[in-house]
Amino acid sequence: MQRLLAILVFYRSFVVWSFFVNAIVAFFNPQLLPAIVTKLFLTVFAWYYVHETNQRRKLTFYKNIGISPILLFSTMFLLDCVLTIAFLVIFKEFT
């Protein structure tokens, strides 16, 4: 449970951008598969950004508590997919 909370704290810095991308994807193409592929691309980009900049120091904290970068970003992707699916379902109901 403590690891999940730590992952949620890490994801908190990306959640605003995630909802912004959800709104753009829903406006142009509210289909599920393109949205998830977009989220996968953005998760890989976030990993690259964190890994190649000064943000890498954040990963050291997660490594110290036993969370590998692969686990961190894959869990972040799964959480993002759940939020995206919920957002798209709600968006389709109102359009």
Tab-separated table of N, CA and C in Angstrom:
chain	number	residue	atom	x	y	z
A	1	MET	N	0.818	-1.193	0.000
A	1	MET	CA	0.000	0.000	0.000
A	1	MET	C	0.860	1.254	0.000
A	2	GLN	N	1.962	1.200	0.726
A	2	GLN	CA	2.869	2.343	0.798
A	2	GLN	C	3.500	2.624	-0.562
A	3	ARG	N	3.810	1.575	-1.313
A	3	ARG	CA	4.386	1.753	-2.653
A	3	ARG	C	3.376	2.376	-3.604
A	4	LEU	N	2.122	1.942	-3.506
A	4	LEU	CA	1.087	2.512	-4.363
A	4	LEU	C	0.905	3.994	-4.080
A	5	LEU	N	0.928	4.369	-2.832
A	5	LEU	CA	0.821	5.787	-2.481
A	5	LEU	C	2.012	6.583	-3.009
A	6	ALA	N	3.193	5.987	-2.976
A	6	ALA	CA	4.374	6.657	-3.516
A	6	ALA	C	4.241	6.833	-5.030
A	7	ILE	N	3.697	5.841	-5.708
A	7	ILE	CA	3.493	5.944	-7.155
A	7	ILE	C	2.453	7.017	-7.461
A	8	LEU	N	1.412	7.098	-6.646
A	8	LEU	CA	0.396	8.130	-6.840
A	8	LEU	C	0.974	9.530	-6.645
A	9	VAL	N	1.894	9.680	-5.715
A	9	VAL	CA	2.555	10.972	-5.519
A	9	VAL	C	3.374	11.323	-6.759
A	10	PHE	N	4.043	10.344	-7.350
A	10	PHE	CA	4.803	10.584	-8.575
A	10	PHE	C	3.862	10.940	-9.719
A	11	TYR	N	2.745	10.238	-9.823
A	11	TYR	CA	1.787	10.474	-10.904
A	11	TYR	C	1.094	11.825	-10.771
A	12	ARG	N	1.011	12.335	-9.566
A	12	ARG	CA	0.347	13.611	-9.330
A	12	ARG	C	0.954	14.741	-10.168
A	13	SER	N	2.259	14.688	-10.423
A	13	SER	CA	2.884	15.739	-11.217
A	13	SER	C	2.512	15.646	-12.693
A	14	PHE	N	1.996	14.509	-13.138
A	14	PHE	CA	1.631	14.327	-14.535
A	14	PHE	C	0.126	14.364	-14.783
A	15	VAL	N	-0.683	14.369	-13.756
A	15	VAL	CA	-2.127	14.206	-13.916
A	15	VAL	C	-2.775	15.390	-14.629
A	16	VAL	N	-2.306	16.595	-14.438
A	16	VAL	CA	-2.888	17.756	-15.119
A	16	VAL	C	-2.661	17.643	-16.622
A	17	TRP	N	-1.446	17.291	-16.997
A	17	TRP	CA	-1.145	17.116	-18.425
A	17	TRP	C	-1.937	15.952	-19.002
A	18	SER	N	-2.158	14.939	-18.215
A	18	SER	CA	-2.926	13.789	-18.667
A	18	SER	C	-4.364	14.183	-19.004
A	19	PHE	N	-4.995	14.957	-18.140
A	19	PHE	CA	-6.364	15.390	-18.414
A	19	PHE	C	-6.430	16.361	-19.589
A	20	PHE	N	-5.404	17.164	-19.754
A	20	PHE	CA	-5.333	18.053	-20.910
A	20	PHE	C	-5.270	17.240	-22.201
A	21	VAL	N	-4.446	16.203	-22.217
A	21	VAL	CA	-4.341	15.330	-23.392
A	21	VAL	C	-5.641	14.563	-23.586
A	22	ASN	N	-6.283	14.125	-22.507
A	22	ASN	CA	-7.584	13.456	-22.611
A	22	ASN	C	-8.611	14.350	-23.304
A	23	ALA	N	-8.639	15.612	-22.942
A	23	ALA	CA	-9.603	16.534	-23.542
A	23	ALA	C	-9.324	16.720	-25.032
A	24	ILE	N	-8.069	16.829	-25.397
A	24	ILE	CA	-7.716	16.996	-26.809
A	24	ILE	C	-8.067	15.744	-27.607
A	25	VAL	N	-7.710	14.589	-27.074
A	25	VAL	CA	-8.010	13.328	-27.768
A	25	VAL	C	-9.520	13.130	-27.881
A	26	ALA	N	-10.252	13.417	-26.835
A	26	ALA	CA	-11.707	13.245	-26.859
A	26	ALA	C	-12.364	14.199	-27.852
A	27	PHE	N	-11.831	15.378	-27.980
A	27	PHE	CA	-12.402	16.350	-28.906
A	27	PHE	C	-12.186	15.926	-30.359
A	28	PHE	N	-10.993	15.440	-30.692
A	28	PHE	CA	-10.682	15.089	-32.073
A	28	PHE	C	-11.107	13.675	-32.454
A	29	ASN	N	-10.893	12.700	-31.576
A	29	ASN	CA	-11.212	11.307	-31.894
A	29	ASN	C	-11.495	10.562	-30.594
A	30	PRO	N	-12.752	10.502	-30.174
A	30	PRO	CA	-13.054	9.895	-28.864
A	30	PRO	C	-13.099	8.366	-28.886
A	31	GLN	N	-12.221	7.747	-29.621
A	31	GLN	CA	-12.130	6.293	-29.654
A	31	GLN	C	-11.121	5.823	-28.613
A	32	LEU	N	-11.301	4.603	-28.128
A	32	LEU	CA	-10.491	4.098	-27.028
A	32	LEU	C	-9.064	3.752	-27.457
A	33	LEU	N	-8.910	3.048	-28.560
A	33	LEU	CA	-7.582	2.593	-28.982
A	33	LEU	C	-6.621	3.745	-29.282
A	34	PRO	N	-7.018	4.766	-30.064
A	34	PRO	CA	-6.079	5.879	-30.275
A	34	PRO	C	-5.714	6.606	-28.988
A	35	ALA	N	-6.648	6.681	-28.061
A	35	ALA	CA	-6.362	7.352	-26.792
A	35	ALA	C	-5.328	6.574	-25.988
A	36	ILE	N	-5.456	5.252	-25.946
A	36	ILE	CA	-4.503	4.441	-25.179
A	36	ILE	C	-3.136	4.434	-25.847
A	37	VAL	N	-3.105	4.405	-27.175
A	37	VAL	CA	-1.815	4.468	-27.883
A	37	VAL	C	-1.153	5.814	-27.625
A	38	THR	N	-1.937	6.878	-27.606
A	38	THR	CA	-1.392	8.201	-27.286
A	38	THR	C	-0.831	8.226	-25.871
A	39	LYS	N	-1.548	7.624	-24.937
A	39	LYS	CA	-1.071	7.575	-23.553
A	39	LYS	C	0.204	6.742	-23.425
A	40	LEU	N	0.297	5.663	-24.189
A	40	LEU	CA	1.521	4.861	-24.179
A	40	LEU	C	2.695	5.678	-24.692
A	41	PHE	N	2.498	6.388	-25.788
A	41	PHE	CA	3.547	7.246	-26.323
A	41	PHE	C	3.961	8.303	-25.307
A	42	LEU	N	2.993	8.914	-24.647
A	42	LEU	CA	3.314	9.955	-23.671
A	42	LEU	C	3.986	9.394	-22.416
A	43	THR	N	3.661	8.168	-22.044
A	43	THR	CA	4.330	7.544	-20.911
A	43	THR	C	5.795	7.260	-21.239
A	44	VAL	N	6.047	6.790	-22.450
A	44	VAL	CA	7.431	6.561	-22.880
A	44	VAL	C	8.177	7.890	-22.938
A	45	PHE	N	7.516	8.935	-23.426
A	45	PHE	CA	8.139	10.252	-23.453
A	45	PHE	C	8.440	10.756	-22.042
A	46	ALA	N	7.517	10.536	-21.112
A	46	ALA	CA	7.744	10.960	-19.722
A	46	ALA	C	8.915	10.203	-19.121
A	47	TRP	N	9.006	8.901	-19.413
A	47	TRP	CA	10.151	8.135	-18.918
A	47	TRP	C	11.444	8.708	-19.489
A	48	TYR	N	11.473	8.991	-20.772
A	48	TYR	CA	12.677	9.547	-21.401
A	48	TYR	C	13.014	10.901	-20.788
A	49	TYR	N	12.012	11.739	-20.591
A	49	TYR	CA	12.232	13.057	-20.010
A	49	TYR	C	12.813	12.951	-18.602
A	50	VAL	N	12.224	12.113	-17.778
A	50	VAL	CA	12.702	11.966	-16.402
A	50	VAL	C	14.079	11.333	-16.379
A	51	HIS	N	14.318	10.387	-17.249
A	51	HIS	CA	15.587	9.669	-17.248
A	51	HIS	C	16.747	10.516	-17.776
A	52	GLU	N	16.488	11.413	-18.713
A	52	GLU	CA	17.558	12.160	-19.357
A	52	GLU	C	17.766	13.581	-18.834
A	53	THR	N	16.989	14.026	-17.881
A	53	THR	CA	17.155	15.383	-17.352
A	53	THR	C	17.518	15.308	-15.868
A	54	ASN	N	17.506	16.457	-15.239
A	54	ASN	CA	17.814	16.517	-13.811
A	54	ASN	C	16.730	15.865	-12.956
A	55	GLN	N	15.608	15.520	-13.558
A	55	GLN	CA	14.527	14.860	-12.834
A	55	GLN	C	14.896	13.435	-12.432
A	56	ARG	N	16.024	12.957	-12.923
A	56	ARG	CA	16.469	11.601	-12.616
A	56	ARG	C	16.639	11.388	-11.111
A	57	ARG	N	16.910	12.459	-10.388
A	57	ARG	CA	17.064	12.343	-8.939
A	57	ARG	C	15.791	11.858	-8.263
A	58	LYS	N	14.631	12.141	-8.879
A	58	LYS	CA	13.376	11.649	-8.325
A	58	LYS	C	13.330	10.125	-8.352
A	59	LEU	N	13.921	9.537	-9.384
A	59	LEU	CA	13.904	8.082	-9.496
A	59	LEU	C	14.714	7.415	-8.398
A	60	THR	N	15.730	8.101	-7.879
A	60	THR	CA	16.543	7.536	-6.808
A	60	THR	C	15.703	7.274	-5.564
A	61	PHE	N	14.795	8.180	-5.243
A	61	PHE	CA	13.911	7.985	-4.096
A	61	PHE	C	13.084	6.723	-4.266
A	62	TYR	N	12.530	6.540	-5.449
A	62	TYR	CA	11.678	5.372	-5.689
A	62	TYR	C	12.483	4.078	-5.711
A	63	LYS	N	13.717	4.153	-6.195
A	63	LYS	CA	14.589	2.971	-6.151
A	63	LYS	C	14.900	2.598	-4.701
A	64	ASN	N	15.088	3.596	-3.849
A	64	ASN	CA	15.410	3.340	-2.447
A	64	ASN	C	14.266	2.680	-1.686
A	65	ILE	N	13.037	2.928	-2.095
A	65	ILE	CA	11.922	2.274	-1.410
A	65	ILE	C	11.470	1.011	-2.143
A	66	GLY	N	12.226	0.600	-3.153
A	66	GLY	CA	11.981	-0.686	-3.795
A	66	GLY	C	11.091	-0.653	-5.020
A	67	ILE	N	10.954	0.504	-5.648
A	67	ILE	CA	10.134	0.620	-6.859
A	67	ILE	C	11.073	0.887	-8.032
A	68	SER	N	11.114	-0.036	-8.963
A	68	SER	CA	11.962	0.143	-10.141
A	68	SER	C	11.299	1.136	-11.097
A	69	PRO	N	12.099	1.770	-11.954
A	69	PRO	CA	11.505	2.705	-12.924
A	69	PRO	C	10.485	2.034	-13.843
A	70	ILE	N	10.718	0.777	-14.191
A	70	ILE	CA	9.759	0.066	-15.054
A	70	ILE	C	8.435	-0.104	-14.322
A	71	LEU	N	8.466	-0.505	-13.062
A	71	LEU	CA	7.247	-0.651	-12.272
A	71	LEU	C	6.559	0.698	-12.086
A	72	LEU	N	7.341	1.723	-11.857
A	72	LEU	CA	6.796	3.063	-11.642
A	72	LEU	C	6.041	3.549	-12.871
A	73	PHE	N	6.661	3.462	-14.029
A	73	PHE	CA	6.031	3.977	-15.231
A	73	PHE	C	4.941	3.052	-15.764
A	74	SER	N	5.076	1.750	-15.568
A	74	SER	CA	3.997	0.863	-16.015
A	74	SER	C	2.755	1.035	-15.147
A	75	THR	N	2.930	1.218	-13.856
A	75	THR	CA	1.791	1.479	-12.981
A	75	THR	C	1.175	2.838	-13.306
A	76	MET	N	2.021	3.806	-13.603
A	76	MET	CA	1.524	5.118	-14.001
A	76	MET	C	0.714	5.005	-15.295
A	77	PHE	N	1.167	4.183	-16.234
A	77	PHE	CA	0.439	3.984	-17.488
A	77	PHE	C	-0.910	3.314	-17.232
A	78	LEU	N	-0.939	2.314	-16.375
A	78	LEU	CA	-2.198	1.628	-16.073
A	78	LEU	C	-3.199	2.571	-15.399
A	79	LEU	N	-2.732	3.367	-14.451
A	79	LEU	CA	-3.611	4.346	-13.803
A	79	LEU	C	-4.123	5.363	-14.817
A	80	ASP	N	-3.240	5.781	-15.698
A	80	ASP	CA	-3.612	6.742	-16.724
A	80	ASP	C	-4.632	6.145	-17.686
A	81	CYS	N	-4.486	4.874	-18.024
A	81	CYS	CA	-5.457	4.210	-18.901
A	81	CYS	C	-6.824	4.119	-18.240
A	82	VAL	N	-6.861	3.805	-16.968
A	82	VAL	CA	-8.140	3.731	-16.250
A	82	VAL	C	-8.817	5.099	-16.247
A	83	LEU	N	-8.057	6.153	-15.971
A	83	LEU	CA	-8.634	7.496	-15.975
A	83	LEU	C	-9.068	7.909	-17.379
A	84	THR	N	-8.312	7.525	-18.390
A	84	THR	CA	-8.659	7.857	-19.768
A	84	THR	C	-9.942	7.160	-20.190
A	85	ILE	N	-10.059	5.882	-19.860
A	85	ILE	CA	-11.269	5.139	-20.209
A	85	ILE	C	-12.484	5.758	-19.524
A	86	ALA	N	-12.350	6.092	-18.256
A	86	ALA	CA	-13.464	6.721	-17.540
A	86	ALA	C	-13.813	8.074	-18.151
A	87	PHE	N	-12.820	8.848	-18.491
A	87	PHE	CA	-13.045	10.162	-19.097
A	87	PHE	C	-13.744	10.024	-20.444
A	88	LEU	N	-13.293	9.080	-21.279
A	88	LEU	CA	-13.901	8.906	-22.596
A	88	LEU	C	-15.337	8.382	-22.506
A	89	VAL	N	-15.595	7.503	-21.567
A	89	VAL	CA	-16.961	7.000	-21.384
A	89	VAL	C	-17.885	8.139	-20.974
A	90	ILE	N	-17.440	8.954	-20.045
A	90	ILE	CA	-18.257	10.106	-19.612
A	90	ILE	C	-18.408	11.101	-20.754
A	91	PHE	N	-17.342	11.334	-21.503
A	91	PHE	CA	-17.385	12.277	-22.621
A	91	PHE	C	-18.361	11.805	-23.691
A	92	LYS	N	-18.360	10.502	-23.993
A	92	LYS	CA	-19.274	9.973	-25.014
A	92	LYS	C	-20.721	10.058	-24.570
A	93	GLU	N	-20.967	9.960	-23.283
A	93	GLU	CA	-22.342	10.054	-22.776
A	93	GLU	C	-22.924	11.448	-22.974
A	94	PHE	N	-22.085	12.457	-22.917
A	94	PHE	CA	-22.563	13.833	-23.016
A	94	PHE	C	-22.464	14.413	-24.410
A	95	THR	N	-21.937	13.664	-25.356
A	95	THR	CA	-21.878	14.183	-26.730
A	95	THR	C	-22.827	13.443	-27.629
